[in-house]
CSV table of C-alpha atoms and ligand atoms in Angstrom, one decimal:
chain,number,residue,atom,x,y,z
A,1,MET,CA,-26.9,15.0,20.1
A,2,ASN,CA,-27.4,17.6,17.2
A,3,PHE,CA,-24.5,20.3,16.5
A,4,ASN,CA,-26.6,23.1,15.4
A,5,GLY,CA,-24.4,25.2,13.6
A,6,THR,CA,-23.1,25.0,10.0
A,7,ILE,CA,-20.0,22.8,8.8
A,8,LYS,CA,-18.0,23.5,5.9
A,9,SER,CA,-16.6,19.8,5.1
A,10,ARG,CA,-12.8,19.9,4.1
A,11,LEU,CA,-13.7,16.6,2.3
A,12,PRO,CA,-16.9,17.1,0.8
A,13,LYS,CA,-17.0,14.0,-1.5
A,14,ALA,CA,-15.3,11.8,1.1
A,15,GLY,CA,-17.8,8.9,2.2
A,16,THR,CA,-16.9,5.4,4.2
A,17,SER,CA,-13.8,3.7,2.6
A,18,ILE,CA,-14.9,0.6,0.4
A,19,PHE,CA,-12.9,-1.4,2.4
A,20,ALA,CA,-14.9,-0.9,5.6
A,21,VAL,CA,-18.0,-1.1,3.6
A,22,MET,CA,-17.6,-4.5,1.9
A,23,SER,CA,-15.8,-6.2,5.3
A,24,GLY,CA,-18.9,-4.5,7.1
A,25,LEU,CA,-21.1,-6.1,4.4
A,26,ALA,CA,-19.1,-9.7,4.5
A,27,ASN,CA,-19.9,-9.6,8.5
A,28,GLU,CA,-23.7,-8.9,8.3
A,29,VAL,CA,-24.2,-11.6,6.1
A,30,GLY,CA,-21.3,-14.2,7.3
A,31,ALA,CA,-19.9,-14.4,3.9
A,32,ILE,CA,-16.0,-14.8,3.1
A,33,ASN,CA,-13.8,-11.8,3.6
A,34,LEU,CA,-11.9,-11.5,0.8
A,35,SER,CA,-12.6,-7.9,0.7
A,36,GLN,CA,-10.0,-6.1,3.2
A,37,GLY,CA,-6.5,-6.8,2.7
A,38,PHE,CA,-5.4,-8.3,5.9
A,39,PRO,CA,-4.4,-12.2,6.6
A,40,ASP,CA,-6.6,-14.4,8.3
A,41,PHE,CA,-4.0,-16.5,10.0
A,42,PRO,CA,-2.0,-16.1,13.4
A,43,ILE,CA,1.2,-14.2,13.2
A,44,SER,CA,4.6,-15.1,14.4
A,45,MET,CA,4.8,-15.8,18.0
A,46,ASP,CA,8.2,-15.2,18.3
A,47,LEU,CA,7.3,-11.7,17.4
A,48,VAL,CA,4.1,-11.9,19.9
A,49,ASN,CA,6.6,-12.6,22.5
A,50,LEU,CA,9.0,-10.0,21.8
A,51,VAL,CA,6.4,-7.0,22.1
A,52,ASN,CA,5.6,-8.8,25.5
A,53,GLY,CA,8.7,-8.9,26.4
A,54,TYR,CA,9.5,-5.3,25.8
A,55,MET,CA,6.1,-4.5,27.7
A,56,HIS,CA,7.2,-6.4,30.8
A,57,LYS,CA,10.5,-5.1,30.9
A,58,GLY,CA,8.8,-1.6,31.1
A,59,PHE,CA,9.2,0.0,27.4
A,60,ASN,CA,5.8,1.4,27.3
A,61,GLN,CA,6.2,4.9,27.6
A,62,TYR,CA,6.9,7.4,24.5
A,63,ALA,CA,9.6,6.4,22.2
A,64,PRO,CA,12.2,9.0,20.5
A,65,MET,CA,10.0,11.4,17.8
A,66,PRO,CA,11.7,9.9,14.9
A,67,GLY,CA,11.3,6.4,16.1
A,68,VAL,CA,13.6,4.3,18.4
A,69,PRO,CA,17.3,4.5,17.3
A,70,ALA,CA,17.9,0.6,17.4
A,71,LEU,CA,14.9,0.2,15.1
A,72,ARG,CA,16.2,2.9,12.8
A,73,GLU,CA,19.7,1.8,12.6
A,74,ALA,CA,17.8,-1.9,11.3
A,75,ILE,CA,16.1,-0.1,8.7
A,76,ALA,CA,19.0,1.2,7.6
A,77,GLN,CA,21.1,-2.0,7.6
A,78,LYS,CA,18.1,-3.8,5.5
A,79,ALA,CA,18.0,-1.0,3.2
A,80,LEU,CA,21.9,-0.9,2.5
A,81,ASP,CA,21.9,-5.2,2.7
A,82,THR,CA,19.0,-4.9,0.0
A,83,PHE,CA,19.8,-2.0,-2.0
A,84,GLY,CA,23.3,-1.1,-1.4
A,85,LEU,CA,22.1,2.3,-0.7
A,86,GLN,CA,22.9,3.6,3.2
A,87,TYR,CA,20.4,6.1,4.9
A,88,ASP,CA,21.4,7.7,8.1
A,89,PRO,CA,19.4,6.5,10.7
A,90,ALA,CA,19.6,9.5,12.3
A,91,SER,CA,18.4,11.9,10.1
A,92,GLU,CA,16.7,10.0,7.0
A,93,ILE,CA,14.7,7.4,8.5
A,94,THR,CA,11.4,8.0,10.4
A,95,VAL,CA,9.3,5.3,11.9
A,96,THR,CA,5.6,6.3,11.4
A,97,ALA,CA,1.9,4.7,12.7
A,98,GLY,CA,1.8,2.8,9.6
A,99,ALA,CA,2.6,3.8,6.1
A,100,THR,CA,-0.8,5.8,5.8
A,101,GLU,CA,0.4,8.3,8.4
A,102,ALA,CA,3.7,8.4,6.8
A,103,ILE,CA,1.9,9.1,3.6
A,104,TYR,CA,-0.2,11.7,5.4
A,105,CYS,CA,2.6,13.9,6.8
A,106,VAL,CA,4.8,13.5,3.3
A,107,ILE,CA,2.0,15.2,1.6
A,108,THR,CA,1.3,17.8,4.3
A,109,ALA,CA,5.3,18.9,4.0
A,110,MET,CA,5.6,19.0,0.7
A,111,ILE,CA,2.3,20.3,-0.9
A,112,HIS,CA,1.6,24.2,-0.7
A,113,PRO,CA,-1.9,25.2,-1.6
A,114,GLY,CA,-2.0,25.2,-5.5
A,115,ASP,CA,0.6,22.7,-5.8
A,116,GLU,CA,0.1,19.8,-8.1
A,117,ALA,CA,0.0,16.1,-7.2
A,118,ILE,CA,0.1,13.5,-9.7
A,119,VAL,CA,-1.8,10.5,-8.7
A,120,ILE,CA,-1.5,7.4,-11.3
A,121,GLU,CA,-4.7,5.3,-10.8
A,122,PRO,CA,-6.3,3.0,-9.7
A,123,ALA,CA,-5.0,4.1,-6.4
A,124,TYR,CA,-4.7,3.7,-2.6
A,125,ASP,CA,-7.6,5.9,-1.0
A,126,SER,CA,-5.4,8.0,0.9
A,127,TYR,CA,-3.4,9.9,-1.2
A,128,ALA,CA,-5.9,12.4,-3.1
A,129,PRO,CA,-7.6,13.5,0.1
A,130,ALA,CA,-4.1,14.1,1.5
A,131,VAL,CA,-3.4,16.4,-1.1
A,132,LEU,CA,-6.6,18.3,-1.0
A,133,LEU,CA,-6.7,18.9,2.4
A,134,SER,CA,-3.0,20.5,1.9
A,135,GLY,CA,-5.2,22.7,-0.6
A,136,GLY,CA,-3.1,21.3,-3.4
A,137,VAL,CA,-4.5,19.9,-7.0
A,138,VAL,CA,-5.0,16.4,-8.1
A,139,ARG,CA,-3.8,15.5,-11.4
A,140,TYR,CA,-4.9,11.7,-12.4
A,141,SER,CA,-3.2,9.7,-15.0
A,142,SER,CA,-4.6,6.0,-15.2
A,143,LEU,CA,-3.0,2.9,-15.5
A,144,GLN,CA,-3.1,1.2,-18.9
A,145,ILE,CA,-5.6,-1.9,-19.4
A,146,PRO,CA,-5.3,-4.6,-19.1
A,147,SER,CA,-1.5,-4.8,-18.2
A,148,TYR,CA,-2.2,-2.1,-15.6
A,149,THR,CA,1.2,-0.3,-16.7
A,150,ILE,CA,2.0,3.8,-16.5
A,151,ASN,CA,1.0,5.7,-19.4
A,152,TRP,CA,4.3,7.8,-19.6
A,153,PRO,CA,3.0,10.1,-22.3
A,154,GLU,CA,0.2,10.8,-20.3
A,155,VAL,CA,2.3,11.6,-16.9
A,156,ARG,CA,4.8,13.7,-18.9
A,157,SER,CA,1.8,15.9,-20.2
A,158,LEU,CA,0.7,16.4,-16.8
A,159,ILE,CA,4.0,17.9,-15.6
A,160,ASN,CA,4.2,21.9,-15.4
A,161,ASN,CA,6.0,24.0,-13.0
A,162,ARG,CA,3.4,23.6,-10.2
A,163,THR,CA,4.2,20.0,-10.1
A,164,LYS,CA,5.4,19.0,-7.1
A,165,LEU,CA,4.9,15.6,-5.9
A,166,ILE,CA,4.3,12.1,-8.2
A,167,LEU,CA,3.2,9.5,-6.4
A,168,ILE,CA,3.8,5.4,-7.3
A,169,ASN,CA,3.3,2.5,-6.0
A,170,THR,CA,5.0,-0.8,-6.8
A,171,PRO,CA,3.8,-3.7,-6.2
A,172,HIS,CA,0.4,-1.9,-6.9
A,173,ASN,CA,-2.8,-2.4,-5.2
A,174,PRO,CA,-5.3,-2.7,-6.3
A,175,THR,CA,-3.9,-4.4,-9.2
A,176,GLY,CA,-1.2,-6.6,-8.3
A,177,SER,CA,1.2,-4.8,-11.3
A,178,VAL,CA,4.7,-4.1,-10.5
A,179,LEU,CA,7.0,-1.2,-12.0
A,180,THR,CA,9.8,-2.5,-14.4
A,181,ALA,CA,13.0,-1.0,-14.6
A,182,ALA,CA,12.0,0.8,-17.6
A,183,ASP,CA,9.6,2.4,-15.8
A,184,LEU,CA,11.9,3.7,-13.0
A,185,VAL,CA,14.3,4.9,-15.6
A,186,GLU,CA,11.6,6.6,-17.1
A,187,LEU,CA,10.7,8.2,-13.8
A,188,GLU,CA,14.0,9.2,-13.6
A,189,HIS,CA,14.0,11.0,-17.1
A,190,VAL,CA,10.6,13.0,-16.1
A,191,THR,CA,11.8,14.4,-13.2
A,192,HIS,CA,15.1,15.1,-14.1
A,193,GLY,CA,16.2,18.9,-13.7
A,194,THR,CA,13.2,19.5,-11.9
A,195,ASN,CA,11.6,20.2,-8.1
A,196,ILE,CA,9.7,17.4,-7.9
A,197,VAL,CA,9.7,15.0,-5.3
A,198,VAL,CA,8.4,11.3,-5.5
A,199,LEU,CA,6.6,9.4,-3.0
A,200,SER,CA,7.7,5.7,-3.6
A,201,ASP,CA,5.0,3.6,-1.6
A,202,GLU,CA,6.7,0.2,-1.5
A,203,VAL,CA,4.7,-1.4,1.7
A,204,TYR,CA,4.2,-4.7,-0.4
A,205,GLU,CA,8.1,-4.5,-1.0
A,206,HIS,CA,8.4,-8.1,0.1
A,207,LEU,CA,5.0,-9.4,-1.8
A,208,ILE,CA,6.5,-10.0,-5.2
A,209,PHE,CA,6.2,-13.2,-7.1
A,210,ASP,CA,8.1,-15.1,-10.0
A,211,GLY,CA,11.2,-13.8,-9.4
A,212,ILE,CA,10.8,-10.8,-10.1
A,213,ARG,CA,13.4,-8.0,-8.4
A,214,HIS,CA,11.5,-5.5,-6.3
A,215,GLU,CA,12.2,-2.3,-8.2
A,216,SER,CA,12.8,0.5,-5.6
A,217,VAL,CA,13.5,4.1,-6.3
A,218,CYS,CA,16.5,2.6,-3.7
A,219,TYR,CA,18.4,1.5,-6.6
A,220,TYR,CA,18.1,4.5,-9.2
A,221,PRO,CA,20.6,7.1,-7.1
A,222,GLU,CA,19.2,10.0,-8.7
A,223,LEU,CA,15.9,9.1,-8.0
A,224,ALA,CA,16.0,8.2,-4.4
A,225,ALA,CA,18.0,11.6,-4.0
A,226,ARG,CA,14.5,13.1,-4.3
A,227,SER,CA,12.3,10.2,-2.9
A,228,PHE,CA,10.8,9.0,-0.3
A,229,VAL,CA,10.2,5.8,0.1
A,230,ILE,CA,7.1,4.5,2.4
A,231,GLY,CA,7.0,0.9,3.7
A,232,SER,CA,4.7,-0.9,6.3
A,233,PHE,CA,5.5,-4.0,8.8
A,234,GLY,CA,1.9,-4.7,9.1
A,235,LYS,CA,2.3,-6.2,5.2
A,236,THR,CA,5.6,-7.6,6.0
A,237,PHE,CA,5.0,-9.0,9.4
A,238,HIS,CA,1.0,-10.1,8.7
A,239,THR,CA,0.1,-7.5,11.1
A,240,THR,CA,-1.8,-4.9,9.8
A,241,GLY,CA,-3.5,-4.0,13.1
A,242,TRP,CA,0.0,-2.6,14.6
A,243,LYS,CA,0.1,0.3,12.1
A,244,THR,CA,3.6,0.5,12.6
A,245,GLY,CA,5.5,1.7,9.0
A,246,PHE,CA,8.7,4.1,8.2
A,247,ILE,CA,9.6,6.4,5.6
A,248,MET,CA,13.3,6.9,4.3
A,249,ALA,CA,14.4,9.8,2.5
A,250,PRO,CA,17.2,12.4,2.2
A,251,ALA,CA,17.6,14.5,5.2
A,252,VAL,CA,16.6,17.7,3.9
A,253,LEU,CA,13.4,16.1,2.8
A,254,MET,CA,12.9,14.2,5.9
A,255,ALA,CA,13.6,17.5,8.3
A,256,GLU,CA,10.4,18.6,6.7
A,257,VAL,CA,8.2,15.5,7.4
A,258,ARG,CA,9.2,15.1,10.7
A,259,LYS,CA,7.7,18.5,11.4
A,260,VAL,CA,4.7,17.3,10.5
A,261,HIS,CA,5.1,13.8,11.9
A,262,GLN,CA,5.9,15.4,15.4
A,263,PHE,CA,2.3,16.8,15.4
A,264,VAL,CA,0.4,14.4,14.0
A,265,VAL,CA,1.0,11.2,16.2
A,266,PHE,CA,4.8,12.6,17.8
A,267,ALA,CA,5.9,9.1,18.3
A,268,SER,CA,4.6,5.4,17.3
A,269,ASN,CA,4.0,2.4,19.5
A,270,THR,CA,7.1,2.0,21.8
A,271,PRO,CA,7.4,-1.9,22.6
A,272,ILE,CA,6.2,-2.6,19.0
A,273,GLN,CA,9.4,-0.7,17.5
A,274,TYR,CA,11.6,-2.6,19.7
A,275,ALA,CA,10.6,-5.9,18.9
A,276,VAL,CA,10.7,-5.3,15.2
A,277,ALA,CA,13.8,-3.8,15.7
A,278,ASP,CA,15.2,-7.3,16.9
A,279,TYR,CA,12.9,-9.6,14.5
A,280,ILE,CA,13.9,-7.9,11.5
A,281,LYS,CA,17.4,-8.4,11.9
A,282,ASN,CA,16.7,-12.1,10.8
A,283,LYS,CA,16.4,-11.7,7.1
A,284,ASP,CA,14.4,-15.6,7.2
A,285,ASN,CA,11.5,-13.4,8.9
A,286,TYR,CA,11.1,-11.5,5.3
A,287,LEU,CA,12.9,-13.4,2.9
A,288,HIS,CA,10.3,-16.7,2.9
A,289,LEU,CA,7.3,-14.0,2.0
A,290,PRO,CA,7.6,-13.9,-1.9
A,291,SER,CA,7.3,-17.9,-2.2
A,292,PHE,CA,4.7,-17.9,1.1
A,293,TYR,CA,2.3,-15.9,-0.9
A,294,GLN,CA,2.9,-16.7,-4.2
A,295,GLN,CA,1.6,-20.3,-2.9
A,296,LYS,CA,-1.3,-18.6,-2.0
A,297,ARG,CA,-1.4,-16.7,-5.5
A,298,ASP,CA,-1.0,-20.1,-7.2
A,299,LEU,CA,-3.7,-21.8,-5.0
A,300,PHE,CA,-6.4,-19.3,-5.7
A,301,ALA,CA,-5.5,-18.6,-9.1
A,302,GLY,CA,-5.2,-22.2,-10.4
A,303,LEU,CA,-9.0,-23.0,-8.6
A,304,ILE,CA,-10.3,-20.3,-10.1
A,305,LYS,CA,-9.2,-21.0,-13.9
A,306,GLU,CA,-12.2,-23.3,-14.1
A,307,SER,CA,-14.6,-20.6,-13.2
A,308,LYS,CA,-16.0,-17.9,-15.6
A,309,PHE,CA,-14.1,-15.2,-13.9
A,310,ARG,CA,-10.7,-13.9,-16.1
A,311,ILE,CA,-7.6,-13.5,-14.1
A,312,ILE,CA,-5.3,-10.2,-14.3
A,313,PRO,CA,-1.9,-11.4,-13.7
A,314,SER,CA,-1.1,-10.5,-10.1
A,315,TYR,CA,2.6,-10.1,-9.8
A,316,GLY,CA,3.0,-8.4,-6.3
A,317,THR,CA,0.9,-7.9,-3.3
A,318,TYR,CA,-1.8,-10.3,-1.6
A,319,PHE,CA,-4.4,-9.2,-4.0
A,320,GLN,CA,-6.2,-11.0,-7.3
A,321,LEU,CA,-7.9,-9.1,-9.5
A,322,LEU,CA,-10.4,-10.8,-11.3
A,323,ASP,CA,-12.7,-9.8,-14.5
A,324,TYR,CA,-16.4,-10.5,-14.5
A,325,SER,CA,-17.3,-9.4,-18.1
A,326,ALA,CA,-18.3,-12.8,-19.3
A,327,ILE,CA,-20.6,-13.3,-16.0
A,328,SER,CA,-22.3,-9.9,-15.9
A,329,ASP,CA,-22.8,-6.4,-17.3
A,330,GLU,CA,-23.8,-5.1,-13.9
A,331,ASN,CA,-21.2,-2.1,-12.5
A,332,GLU,CA,-18.7,-3.1,-10.0
A,333,MET,CA,-20.5,-2.5,-6.9
A,334,ASP,CA,-23.4,-3.9,-7.7
A,335,PHE,CA,-21.9,-7.1,-8.7
A,336,ALA,CA,-19.6,-7.3,-5.7
A,337,VAL,CA,-22.5,-6.6,-3.4
A,338,ARG,CA,-24.7,-8.8,-5.2
A,339,ILE,CA,-22.1,-12.1,-4.7
A,340,THR,CA,-21.7,-11.1,-1.2
A,341,LYS,CA,-25.0,-11.2,-0.3
A,342,GLU,CA,-26.3,-13.9,-2.8
A,343,TYR,CA,-22.9,-16.0,-3.2
A,344,GLY,CA,-21.1,-15.5,0.6
A,345,VAL,CA,-17.9,-14.0,-1.1
A,346,ALA,CA,-16.9,-10.7,-0.6
A,347,SER,CA,-14.3,-8.9,-2.6
A,348,VAL,CA,-13.5,-5.0,-3.3
A,349,PRO,CA,-15.1,-3.4,-6.6
A,350,VAL,CA,-11.9,-1.6,-8.4
A,351,SER,CA,-14.1,1.4,-9.6
A,352,PRO,CA,-13.8,3.6,-6.0
A,353,PHE,CA,-9.5,3.6,-6.6
A,354,TYR,CA,-10.6,6.0,-9.4
A,355,HIS,CA,-11.7,9.6,-8.8
A,356,ASP,CA,-14.2,9.3,-11.4
A,357,LYS,CA,-15.4,5.5,-10.5
A,358,GLN,CA,-14.1,4.3,-13.8
A,359,ASP,CA,-15.7,0.8,-14.1
A,360,ASN,CA,-14.0,-2.2,-16.0
A,361,LYS,CA,-15.6,-5.2,-14.6
A,362,VAL,CA,-13.0,-6.2,-12.3
A,363,LEU,CA,-13.0,-7.1,-8.8
A,364,ARG,CA,-10.3,-7.3,-6.1
A,365,PHE,CA,-9.7,-10.3,-4.2
A,366,CYS,CA,-7.4,-10.8,-0.7
A,367,PHE,CA,-4.9,-14.1,-0.9
A,368,ALA,CA,-3.7,-13.3,2.4
A,369,LYS,CA,-5.9,-16.2,3.9
A,370,THR,CA,-5.7,-19.5,4.8
A,371,GLU,CA,-5.8,-22.5,2.3
A,372,GLU,CA,-9.3,-23.7,3.6
A,373,THR,CA,-10.7,-20.1,3.3
A,374,LEU,CA,-9.1,-20.0,-0.5
A,375,VAL,CA,-10.6,-23.6,-1.2
A,376,LYS,CA,-14.2,-22.4,0.1
A,377,ALA,CA,-13.7,-19.2,-1.7
A,378,ALA,CA,-13.1,-20.5,-5.0
A,379,GLU,CA,-15.3,-23.2,-4.8
A,380,ILE,CA,-18.2,-21.0,-4.9
A,381,LEU,CA,-16.4,-18.4,-6.9
A,382,CYS,CA,-16.7,-21.3,-9.8
A,383,SER,CA,-20.2,-21.9,-9.4
A,384,ILE,CA,-21.1,-18.4,-10.6
B,1,LIG,C1,-0.8,0.7,-1.3
B,1,LIG,C2,-1.1,0.9,0.0
B,1,LIG,N1,-0.2,2.2,0.8
B,1,LIG,C3,-0.2,2.1,2.1
B,1,LIG,C4,-1.1,1.3,2.8
B,1,LIG,C5,-1.0,1.7,4.4
B,1,LIG,O1,-0.4,0.8,5.2
B,1,LIG,P1,-0.7,0.8,6.6
B,1,LIG,O2,-1.4,-0.2,7.2
B,1,LIG,O3,1.1,0.8,7.2
B,1,LIG,O4,-1.4,2.4,6.9
B,1,LIG,C6,-1.6,0.3,2.3
B,1,LIG,C7,-2.4,-0.8,3.1
B,1,LIG,O5,-3.7,-1.2,3.0
B,1,LIG,C8,-1.3,-0.1,0.8
B,1,LIG,O6,-2.4,-0.8,0.3
């Protein structure tokens, strides 16, 4: 089939996402797949049974546009218990089709043509395209290597009267770095007295290690009052395929986002929302996550210690960056492809997370895998 007309692409530079490319290659050559961020172990049968139960009971039609009340109430209770911050479930919480839809709706609702958004790189790949689709301008600031910390003087220098949005992400994909209390205070200062809103991508809020507190904007009242906080049950309950997430924000901001959400998906998956509403009430179902993933991080990093790769500390998420500059001077993409094909371990190069494909000779490995997978992968990496 062929279309004979002309198409002017809205996203001329967008190709296939690096996650799909590397996962595809891993499948093709039968490599251990530590590229895409998803768990390879079973999820809780209690959660599966809850979804099943709600389907059997007939909860299979459209949910209310902002989400089922039971889930919005449970999210509000969790935020109150965790951060001491009260969100109104009726007007300040919306359930979305994953965090990706949440990000898209927030950006679309906030950015007018010509507005500027500050994206801190390396960054999750959906931020910039959403800004561009709204006719916005992306201003980039790079995290400082090797600690992957925010360069606040640079961020300050990017702010002007067209700046509408600053996007932050903690714990951070792809680096595993986390924002500190000092970062949040700095963000409060740089936005103070402005109309800037903050998109705080906190999808890895429960995947944080070494006893570090997750620094949510929710702990900082002035920031919370200008922020969209985005979460993902896909990350929290090992169910990335369910694509269920949420947004919390002050009512005036949320009203604008709901106008977009209703025309993107209208509502998200009904039985899953009811099931998560029940499951999330038991705090043990998410409070065990730091130690659960820290064990995996420590196992993987402990085994890699003997290799030629240099470990860049991961304080959160389920990603481990490894610097391979002692092994090769190939660029990240070439090296990632070669070790997938020749050695059978797939990872993700970090360069595609930068708009200018900055190449620092680091690869991202996902450790949300069984012990057996991690041991096998580490053995191979130690042989390179
Ligand atoms: C930083 C970040 N934000 C958002 C998402 C998207 O989450 P979801 O799968 O719920 O759409 C991801 C998924 O990898 C992510 O890493």
